[in-house]
mmCIF file with all atom_site columns, C-alpha atoms in Angstrom:
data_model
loop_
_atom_site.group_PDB
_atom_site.id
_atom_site.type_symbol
_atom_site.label_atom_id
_atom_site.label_alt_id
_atom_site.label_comp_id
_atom_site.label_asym_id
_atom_site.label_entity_id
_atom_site.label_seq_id
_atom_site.pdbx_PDB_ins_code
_atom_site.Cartn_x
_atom_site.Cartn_y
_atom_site.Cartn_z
_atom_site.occupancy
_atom_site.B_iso_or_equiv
_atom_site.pdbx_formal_charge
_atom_site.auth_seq_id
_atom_site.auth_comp_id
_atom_site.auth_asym_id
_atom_site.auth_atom_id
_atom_site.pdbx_PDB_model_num
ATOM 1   C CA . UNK L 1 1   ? 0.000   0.000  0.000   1.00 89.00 ? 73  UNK L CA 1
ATOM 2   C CA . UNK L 1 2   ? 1.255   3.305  -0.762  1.00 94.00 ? 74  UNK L CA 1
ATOM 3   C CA . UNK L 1 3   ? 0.760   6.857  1.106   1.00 95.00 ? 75  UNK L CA 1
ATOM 4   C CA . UNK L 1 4   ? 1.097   10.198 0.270   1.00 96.00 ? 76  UNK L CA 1
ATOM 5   C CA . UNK L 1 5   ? 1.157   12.191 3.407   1.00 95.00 ? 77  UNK L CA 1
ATOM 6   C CA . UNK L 1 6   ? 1.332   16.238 2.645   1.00 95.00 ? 78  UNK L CA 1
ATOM 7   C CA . UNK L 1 7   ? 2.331   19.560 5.147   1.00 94.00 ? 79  UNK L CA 1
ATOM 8   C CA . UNK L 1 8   ? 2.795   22.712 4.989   1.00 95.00 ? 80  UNK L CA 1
ATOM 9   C CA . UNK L 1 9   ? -0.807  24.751 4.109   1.00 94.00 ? 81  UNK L CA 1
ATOM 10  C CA . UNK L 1 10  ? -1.660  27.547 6.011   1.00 97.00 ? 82  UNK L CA 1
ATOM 11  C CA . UNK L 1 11  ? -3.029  31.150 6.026   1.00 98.00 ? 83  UNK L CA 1
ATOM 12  C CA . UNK L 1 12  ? -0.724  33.587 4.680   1.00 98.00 ? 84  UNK L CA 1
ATOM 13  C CA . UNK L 1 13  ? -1.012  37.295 3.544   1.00 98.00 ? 85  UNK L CA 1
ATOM 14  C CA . UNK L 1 14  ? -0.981  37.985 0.261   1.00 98.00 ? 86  UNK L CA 1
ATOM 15  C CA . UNK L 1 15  ? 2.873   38.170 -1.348  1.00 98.00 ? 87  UNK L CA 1
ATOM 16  C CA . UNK L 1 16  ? 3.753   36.186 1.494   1.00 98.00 ? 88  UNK L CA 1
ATOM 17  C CA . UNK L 1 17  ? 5.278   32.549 1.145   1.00 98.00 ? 89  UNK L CA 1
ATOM 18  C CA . UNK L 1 18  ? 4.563   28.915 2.244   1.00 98.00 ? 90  UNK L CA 1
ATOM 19  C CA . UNK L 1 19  ? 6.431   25.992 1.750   1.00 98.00 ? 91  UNK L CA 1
ATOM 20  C CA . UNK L 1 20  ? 4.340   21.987 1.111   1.00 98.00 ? 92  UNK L CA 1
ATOM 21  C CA . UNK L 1 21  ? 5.417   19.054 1.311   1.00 98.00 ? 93  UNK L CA 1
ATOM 22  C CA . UNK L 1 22  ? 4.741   15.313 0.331   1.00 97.00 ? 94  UNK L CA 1
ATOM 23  C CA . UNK L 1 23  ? 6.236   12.300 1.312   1.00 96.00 ? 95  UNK L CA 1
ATOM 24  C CA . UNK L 1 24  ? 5.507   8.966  0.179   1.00 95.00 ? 96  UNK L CA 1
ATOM 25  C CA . UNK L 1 25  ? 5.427   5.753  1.654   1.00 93.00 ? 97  UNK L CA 1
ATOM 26  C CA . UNK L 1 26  ? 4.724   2.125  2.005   1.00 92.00 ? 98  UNK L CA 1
ATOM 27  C CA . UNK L 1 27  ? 5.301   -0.777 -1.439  1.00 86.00 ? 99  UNK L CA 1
ATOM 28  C CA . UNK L 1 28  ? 7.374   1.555  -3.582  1.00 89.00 ? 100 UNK L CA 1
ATOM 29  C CA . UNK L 1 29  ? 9.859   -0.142 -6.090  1.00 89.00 ? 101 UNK L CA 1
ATOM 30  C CA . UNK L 1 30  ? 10.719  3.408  -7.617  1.00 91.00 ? 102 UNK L CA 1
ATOM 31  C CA . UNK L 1 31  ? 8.698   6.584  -8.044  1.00 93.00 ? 103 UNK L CA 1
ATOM 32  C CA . UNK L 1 32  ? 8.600   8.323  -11.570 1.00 95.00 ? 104 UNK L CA 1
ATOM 33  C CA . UNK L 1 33  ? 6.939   11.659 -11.769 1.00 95.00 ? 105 UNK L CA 1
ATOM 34  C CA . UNK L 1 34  ? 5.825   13.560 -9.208  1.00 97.00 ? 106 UNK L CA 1
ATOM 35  C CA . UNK L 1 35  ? 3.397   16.826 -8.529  1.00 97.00 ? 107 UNK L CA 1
ATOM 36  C CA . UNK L 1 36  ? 1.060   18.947 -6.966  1.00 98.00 ? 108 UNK L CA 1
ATOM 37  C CA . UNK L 1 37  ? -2.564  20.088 -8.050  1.00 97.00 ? 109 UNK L CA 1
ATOM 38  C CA . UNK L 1 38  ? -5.200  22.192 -6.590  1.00 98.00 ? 110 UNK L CA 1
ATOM 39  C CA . UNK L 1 39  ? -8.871  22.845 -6.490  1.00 98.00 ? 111 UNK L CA 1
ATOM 40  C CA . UNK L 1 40  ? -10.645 26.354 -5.757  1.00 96.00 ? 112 UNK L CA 1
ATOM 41  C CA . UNK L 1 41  ? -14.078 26.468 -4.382  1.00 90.00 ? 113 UNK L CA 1
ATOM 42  C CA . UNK L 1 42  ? -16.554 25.806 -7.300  1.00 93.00 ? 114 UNK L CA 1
ATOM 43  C CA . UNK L 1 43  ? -13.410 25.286 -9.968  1.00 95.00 ? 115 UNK L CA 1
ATOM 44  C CA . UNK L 1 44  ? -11.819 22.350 -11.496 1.00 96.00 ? 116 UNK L CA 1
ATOM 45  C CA . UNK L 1 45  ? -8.971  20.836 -10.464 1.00 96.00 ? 117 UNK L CA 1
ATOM 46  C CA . UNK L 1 46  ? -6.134  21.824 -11.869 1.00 97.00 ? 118 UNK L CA 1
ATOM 47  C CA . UNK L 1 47  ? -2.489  20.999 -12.496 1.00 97.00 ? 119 UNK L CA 1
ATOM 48  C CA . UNK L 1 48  ? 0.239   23.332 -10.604 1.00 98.00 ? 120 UNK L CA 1
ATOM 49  C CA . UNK L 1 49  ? 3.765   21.873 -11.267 1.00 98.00 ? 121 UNK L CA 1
ATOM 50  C CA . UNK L 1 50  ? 5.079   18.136 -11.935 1.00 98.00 ? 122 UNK L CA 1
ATOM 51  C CA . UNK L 1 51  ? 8.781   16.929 -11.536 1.00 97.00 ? 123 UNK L CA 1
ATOM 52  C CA . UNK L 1 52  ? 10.081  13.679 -13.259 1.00 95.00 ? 124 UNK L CA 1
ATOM 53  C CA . UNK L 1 53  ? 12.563  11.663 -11.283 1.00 92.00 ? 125 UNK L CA 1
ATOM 54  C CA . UNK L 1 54  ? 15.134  13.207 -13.393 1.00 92.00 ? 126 UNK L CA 1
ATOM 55  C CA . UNK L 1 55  ? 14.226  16.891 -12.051 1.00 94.00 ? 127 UNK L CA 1
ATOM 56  C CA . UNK L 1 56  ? 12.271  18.131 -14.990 1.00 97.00 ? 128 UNK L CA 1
ATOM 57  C CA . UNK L 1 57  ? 9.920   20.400 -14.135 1.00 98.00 ? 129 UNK L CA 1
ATOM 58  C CA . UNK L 1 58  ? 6.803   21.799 -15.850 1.00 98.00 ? 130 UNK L CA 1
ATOM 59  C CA . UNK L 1 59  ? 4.913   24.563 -14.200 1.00 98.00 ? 131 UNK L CA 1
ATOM 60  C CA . UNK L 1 60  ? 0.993   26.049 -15.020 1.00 98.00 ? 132 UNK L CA 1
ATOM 61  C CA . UNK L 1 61  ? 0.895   29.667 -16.568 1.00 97.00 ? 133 UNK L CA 1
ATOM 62  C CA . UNK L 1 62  ? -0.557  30.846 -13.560 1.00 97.00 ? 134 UNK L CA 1
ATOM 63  C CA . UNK L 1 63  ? 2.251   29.795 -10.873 1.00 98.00 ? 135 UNK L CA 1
ATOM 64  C CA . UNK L 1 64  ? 5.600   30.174 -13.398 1.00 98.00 ? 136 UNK L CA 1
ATOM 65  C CA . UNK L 1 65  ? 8.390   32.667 -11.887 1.00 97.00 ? 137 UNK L CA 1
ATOM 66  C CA . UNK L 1 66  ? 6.579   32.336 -8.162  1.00 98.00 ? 138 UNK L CA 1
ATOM 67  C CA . UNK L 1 67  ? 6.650   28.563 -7.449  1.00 98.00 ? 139 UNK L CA 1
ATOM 68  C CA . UNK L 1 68  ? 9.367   25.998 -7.422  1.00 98.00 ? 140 UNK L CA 1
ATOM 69  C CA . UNK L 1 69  ? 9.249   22.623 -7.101  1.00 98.00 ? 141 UNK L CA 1
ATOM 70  C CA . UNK L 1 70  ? 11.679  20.167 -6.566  1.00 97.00 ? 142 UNK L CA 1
ATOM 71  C CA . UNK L 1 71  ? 12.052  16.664 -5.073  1.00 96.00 ? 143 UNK L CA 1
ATOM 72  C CA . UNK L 1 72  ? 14.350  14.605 -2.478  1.00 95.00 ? 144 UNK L CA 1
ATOM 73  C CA . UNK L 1 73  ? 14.747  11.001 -4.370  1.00 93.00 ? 145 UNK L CA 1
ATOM 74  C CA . UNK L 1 74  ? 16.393  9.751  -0.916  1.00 93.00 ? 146 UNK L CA 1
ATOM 75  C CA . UNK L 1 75  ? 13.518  10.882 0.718   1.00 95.00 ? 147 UNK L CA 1
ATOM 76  C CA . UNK L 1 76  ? 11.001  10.065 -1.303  1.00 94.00 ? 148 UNK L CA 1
ATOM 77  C CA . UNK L 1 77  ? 9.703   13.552 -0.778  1.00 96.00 ? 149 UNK L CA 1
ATOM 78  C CA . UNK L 1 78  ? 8.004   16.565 -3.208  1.00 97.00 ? 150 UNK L CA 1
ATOM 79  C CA . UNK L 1 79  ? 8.337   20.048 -2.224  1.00 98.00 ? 151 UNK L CA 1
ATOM 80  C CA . UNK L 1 80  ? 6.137   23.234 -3.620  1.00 98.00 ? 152 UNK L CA 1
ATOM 81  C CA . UNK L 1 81  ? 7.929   26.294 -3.232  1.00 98.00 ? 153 UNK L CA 1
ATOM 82  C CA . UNK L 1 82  ? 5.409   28.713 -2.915  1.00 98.00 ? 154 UNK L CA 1
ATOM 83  C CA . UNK L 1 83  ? 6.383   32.842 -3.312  1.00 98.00 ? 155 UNK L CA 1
ATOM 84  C CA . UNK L 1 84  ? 4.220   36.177 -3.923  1.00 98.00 ? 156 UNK L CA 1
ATOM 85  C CA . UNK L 1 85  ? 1.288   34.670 -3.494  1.00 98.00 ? 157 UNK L CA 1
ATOM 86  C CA . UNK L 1 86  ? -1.871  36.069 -4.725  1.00 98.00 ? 158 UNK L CA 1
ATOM 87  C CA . UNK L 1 87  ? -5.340  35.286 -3.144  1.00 97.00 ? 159 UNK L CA 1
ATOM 88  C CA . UNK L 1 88  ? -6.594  33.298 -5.888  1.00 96.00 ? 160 UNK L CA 1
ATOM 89  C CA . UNK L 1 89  ? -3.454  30.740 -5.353  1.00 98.00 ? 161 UNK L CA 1
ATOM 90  C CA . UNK L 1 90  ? -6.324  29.732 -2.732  1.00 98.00 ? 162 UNK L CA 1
ATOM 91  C CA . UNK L 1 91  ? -7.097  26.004 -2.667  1.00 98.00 ? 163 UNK L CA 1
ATOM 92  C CA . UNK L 1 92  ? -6.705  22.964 -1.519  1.00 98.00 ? 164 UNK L CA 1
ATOM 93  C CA . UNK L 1 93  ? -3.107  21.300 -2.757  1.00 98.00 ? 165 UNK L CA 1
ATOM 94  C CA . UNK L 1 94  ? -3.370  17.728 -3.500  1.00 98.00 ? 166 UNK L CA 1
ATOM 95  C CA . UNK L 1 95  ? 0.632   15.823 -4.174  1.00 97.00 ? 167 UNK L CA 1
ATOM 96  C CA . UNK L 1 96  ? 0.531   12.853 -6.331  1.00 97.00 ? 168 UNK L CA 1
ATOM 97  C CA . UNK L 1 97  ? 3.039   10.447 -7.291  1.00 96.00 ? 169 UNK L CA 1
ATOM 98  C CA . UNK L 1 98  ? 3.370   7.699  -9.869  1.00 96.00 ? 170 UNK L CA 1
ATOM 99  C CA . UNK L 1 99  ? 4.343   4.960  -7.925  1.00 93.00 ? 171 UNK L CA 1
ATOM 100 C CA . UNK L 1 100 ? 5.910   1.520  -9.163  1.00 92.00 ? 172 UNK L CA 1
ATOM 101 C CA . UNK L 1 101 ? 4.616   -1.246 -6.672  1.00 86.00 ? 173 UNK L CA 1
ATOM 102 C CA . UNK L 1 102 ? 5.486   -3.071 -8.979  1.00 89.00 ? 174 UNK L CA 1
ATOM 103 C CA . UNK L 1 103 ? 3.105   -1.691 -11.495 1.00 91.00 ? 175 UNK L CA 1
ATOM 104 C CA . UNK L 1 104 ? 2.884   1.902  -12.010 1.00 93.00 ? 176 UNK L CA 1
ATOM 105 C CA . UNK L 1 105 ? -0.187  3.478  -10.699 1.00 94.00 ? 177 UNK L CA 1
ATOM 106 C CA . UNK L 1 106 ? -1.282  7.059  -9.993  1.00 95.00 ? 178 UNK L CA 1
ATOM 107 C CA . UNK L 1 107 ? -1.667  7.974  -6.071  1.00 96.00 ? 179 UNK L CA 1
ATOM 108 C CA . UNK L 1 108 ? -2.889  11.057 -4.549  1.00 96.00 ? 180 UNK L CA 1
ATOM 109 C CA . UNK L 1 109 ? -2.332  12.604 -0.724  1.00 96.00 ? 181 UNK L CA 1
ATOM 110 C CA . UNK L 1 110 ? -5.605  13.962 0.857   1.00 95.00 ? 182 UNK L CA 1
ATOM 111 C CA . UNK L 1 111 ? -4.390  17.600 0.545   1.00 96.00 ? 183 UNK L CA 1
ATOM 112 C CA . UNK L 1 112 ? -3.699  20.719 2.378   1.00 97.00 ? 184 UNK L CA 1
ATOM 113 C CA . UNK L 1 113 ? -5.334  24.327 2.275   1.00 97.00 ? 185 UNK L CA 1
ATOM 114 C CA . UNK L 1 114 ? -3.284  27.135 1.359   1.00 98.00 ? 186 UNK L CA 1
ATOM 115 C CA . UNK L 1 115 ? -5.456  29.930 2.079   1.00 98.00 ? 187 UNK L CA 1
ATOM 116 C CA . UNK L 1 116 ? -4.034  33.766 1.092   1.00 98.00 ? 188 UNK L CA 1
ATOM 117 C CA . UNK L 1 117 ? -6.004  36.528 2.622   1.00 97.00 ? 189 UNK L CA 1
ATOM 118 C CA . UNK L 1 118 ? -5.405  39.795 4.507   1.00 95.00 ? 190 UNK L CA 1
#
């Protein structure tokens, strides 16, 4: 069984910062890419930033130049690197992970809420 166990949300003030984090666990064999998404009141979820296991990184529109993410292999751990936030960067953040165990499957943490407000 595998486990995606995230940290990090908070409240924060507008062009303040937060850090997330995600760490898997449990029947992993190797971990391929791995990324955050996020889901606004009444919108669809969407994607925020993926990593492959060789640290490329692909980033939405919205987030480029004020979030970084980047990834601990050793760890088995995914990091969102959040800066200037704005208040609609509001939302709950959701890491995922495709997991080999053996067989490669999507998995999903149960997210944290990054609320920006003054």
């Amino acid at each position: 069984q595998v486990q995606l166990v995230e940290s990090g949300g908070g409240l924060v003030q507008p062009g303040g910062s937060l850090r997330l984090s995600c760490t898997t666990s449990g029947s992993i064999f190797s971990i391929a890419s791995m990324g955050w998404d996020r889901q606004a009141p009444g919108k669809q979820r969407e994607l925020v930033a993926t990593i492959t296991s060789g640290g490329f990184t692909n980033y939405a529109d919205s987030v480029k130049g004020r979030f970084t993410i980047s990834r601990d292999n050793a760890k088995n751990t995914v990091y969102l690197q959040m800066d200037s936030l704005k208040p609609e960067d509001t939302a709950v953040y959701y890491c995922n992970a495709l997991v080999a165990s053996p067989l490669y499957q999507n998995h999903w943490g149960q997210g944290t809420q990054v609320t920006v407000s003054s």
